[in-house]
Amino acid sequence: MKILHNPKCSTSRTALKLLEEKGAKLEIIKYIDDKLSVDELKDIIKLIGINPIELVRTKEPIWKEQFAGKSLSDDEIVNAMIEFPQLMERPIVIEGNRAVIGRPVEKVIELLK
């Protein structure tokens, strides 16, 4: 099981703690420091089953200042999240061929079943 984790995010910390308490074997990916590749992010988006814009934190100042109101392709949105990883919703938990955005945190429990 993998968790895309931002230690500065309380929801991400809560999800990590919950998974550790459940005994999950985790690979922790600190995606802010170790940026994902375009292909990795596209694969994650497919696993979650969403459109790229649904992974964007549209209330982030960077989004509002640089991207809001623009007509962006899916590739442009993915590239924005690669350049500014803080734009990605978090945490993201991946187990095999399934993935969820851990908001609310209880969603991560679904992957343990």
Short mmCIF file of C-alpha atoms in Angstrom, two decimals:
data_model
loop_
_atom_site.label_atom_id
_atom_site.label_comp_id
_atom_site.label_asym_id
_atom_site.label_seq_id
_atom_site.Cartn_x
_atom_site.Cartn_y
_atom_site.Cartn_z
CA MET A 1 0.00 0.00 0.00
CA LYS A 2 1.23 3.48 -0.87
CA ILE A 3 0.26 6.82 0.60
CA LEU A 4 1.00 10.11 -1.09
CA HIS A 5 1.61 12.05 2.08
CA ASN A 6 2.06 15.70 2.98
CA PRO A 7 3.33 15.88 6.59
CA LYS A 8 2.07 19.48 6.86
CA CYS A 9 -1.53 18.38 6.21
CA SER A 10 -3.53 17.26 9.26
CA THR A 11 -5.81 15.03 7.16
CA SER A 12 -2.80 13.33 5.63
CA ARG A 13 -1.25 12.79 9.07
CA THR A 14 -4.53 11.37 10.37
CA ALA A 15 -4.83 8.96 7.42
CA LEU A 16 -1.24 7.81 7.87
CA LYS A 17 -1.81 7.18 11.57
CA LEU A 18 -5.03 5.27 10.85
CA LEU A 19 -3.32 3.03 8.30
CA GLU A 20 -0.40 2.38 10.64
CA GLU A 21 -2.81 1.48 13.47
CA LYS A 22 -4.55 -0.99 11.13
CA GLY A 23 -1.18 -2.63 10.47
CA ALA A 24 -0.96 -1.69 6.79
CA LYS A 25 2.44 -2.13 5.18
CA LEU A 26 3.06 1.32 3.76
CA GLU A 27 5.31 2.98 1.27
CA ILE A 28 5.19 6.66 2.20
CA ILE A 29 5.67 9.00 -0.74
CA LYS A 30 6.29 12.60 0.28
CA TYR A 31 5.15 13.93 -3.07
CA ILE A 32 5.86 17.58 -2.25
CA ASP A 33 9.59 16.81 -1.97
CA ASP A 34 9.78 13.87 -4.38
CA LYS A 35 7.64 15.01 -7.28
CA LEU A 36 5.70 12.47 -9.29
CA SER A 37 6.28 12.01 -13.00
CA VAL A 38 3.53 12.92 -15.44
CA ASP A 39 2.91 9.21 -16.13
CA GLU A 40 2.72 8.38 -12.41
CA LEU A 41 0.17 11.12 -11.81
CA LYS A 42 -1.91 10.11 -14.83
CA ASP A 43 -1.90 6.50 -13.62
CA ILE A 44 -3.07 7.59 -10.15
CA ILE A 45 -5.86 9.69 -11.66
CA LYS A 46 -7.01 6.64 -13.66
CA LEU A 47 -6.92 4.43 -10.55
CA ILE A 48 -9.06 6.90 -8.63
CA GLY A 49 -11.42 7.12 -11.61
CA ILE A 50 -11.66 10.90 -11.83
CA ASN A 51 -10.84 13.72 -14.21
CA PRO A 52 -7.62 15.62 -13.43
CA ILE A 53 -9.49 18.77 -12.36
CA GLU A 54 -11.17 16.74 -9.59
CA LEU A 55 -7.77 16.22 -7.97
CA VAL A 56 -6.98 19.95 -7.89
CA ARG A 57 -7.24 22.02 -4.72
CA THR A 58 -8.88 24.95 -6.50
CA LYS A 59 -8.84 27.13 -3.39
CA GLU A 60 -5.03 27.14 -3.24
CA PRO A 61 -3.60 30.62 -3.91
CA ILE A 62 -1.36 29.30 -6.72
CA TRP A 63 -4.42 27.91 -8.53
CA LYS A 64 -6.37 31.13 -8.10
CA GLU A 65 -3.47 33.31 -9.23
CA GLN A 66 -2.19 31.28 -12.18
CA PHE A 67 -4.88 28.93 -13.44
CA ALA A 68 -8.41 29.86 -12.31
CA GLY A 69 -10.72 30.93 -15.09
CA LYS A 70 -8.50 29.51 -17.84
CA SER A 71 -9.65 26.80 -20.19
CA LEU A 72 -7.07 24.09 -19.51
CA SER A 73 -6.70 20.66 -21.09
CA ASP A 74 -6.32 17.59 -18.90
CA ASP A 75 -2.60 17.52 -19.75
CA GLU A 76 -2.20 21.16 -18.72
CA ILE A 77 -3.91 20.44 -15.41
CA VAL A 78 -1.67 17.42 -14.79
CA ASN A 79 1.41 19.51 -15.63
CA ALA A 80 0.25 22.21 -13.19
CA MET A 81 0.02 19.60 -10.41
CA ILE A 82 3.49 18.30 -11.29
CA GLU A 83 4.95 21.80 -11.17
CA PHE A 84 3.00 22.75 -8.03
CA PRO A 85 2.33 19.49 -6.13
CA GLN A 86 0.59 21.39 -3.33
CA LEU A 87 -2.33 21.70 -5.77
CA MET A 88 -3.09 17.98 -5.38
CA GLU A 89 -5.78 16.81 -2.99
CA ARG A 90 -4.30 14.68 -0.25
CA PRO A 91 -3.74 12.15 1.01
CA ILE A 92 -3.98 9.66 -1.83
CA VAL A 93 -3.84 6.01 -0.85
CA ILE A 94 -3.10 3.32 -3.42
CA GLU A 95 -3.59 -0.43 -3.01
CA GLY A 96 -2.98 -2.55 -6.07
CA ASN A 97 -5.30 -1.35 -8.82
CA ARG A 98 -7.41 0.85 -6.53
CA ALA A 99 -6.83 4.32 -5.15
CA VAL A 100 -8.77 6.89 -3.14
CA ILE A 101 -8.42 10.47 -2.06
CA GLY A 102 -8.48 10.23 1.73
CA ARG A 103 -11.06 12.95 2.29
CA PRO A 104 -12.81 12.14 4.50
CA VAL A 105 -10.18 9.97 6.16
CA GLU A 106 -12.63 7.07 6.45
CA LYS A 107 -12.30 6.51 2.69
CA VAL A 108 -8.87 4.96 3.22
CA ILE A 109 -10.47 2.16 5.25
CA GLU A 110 -12.27 1.02 2.08
CA LEU A 111 -8.90 -0.03 0.65
CA LEU A 112 -8.21 -2.27 3.64
CA LYS A 113 -11.27 -4.44 2.90
#
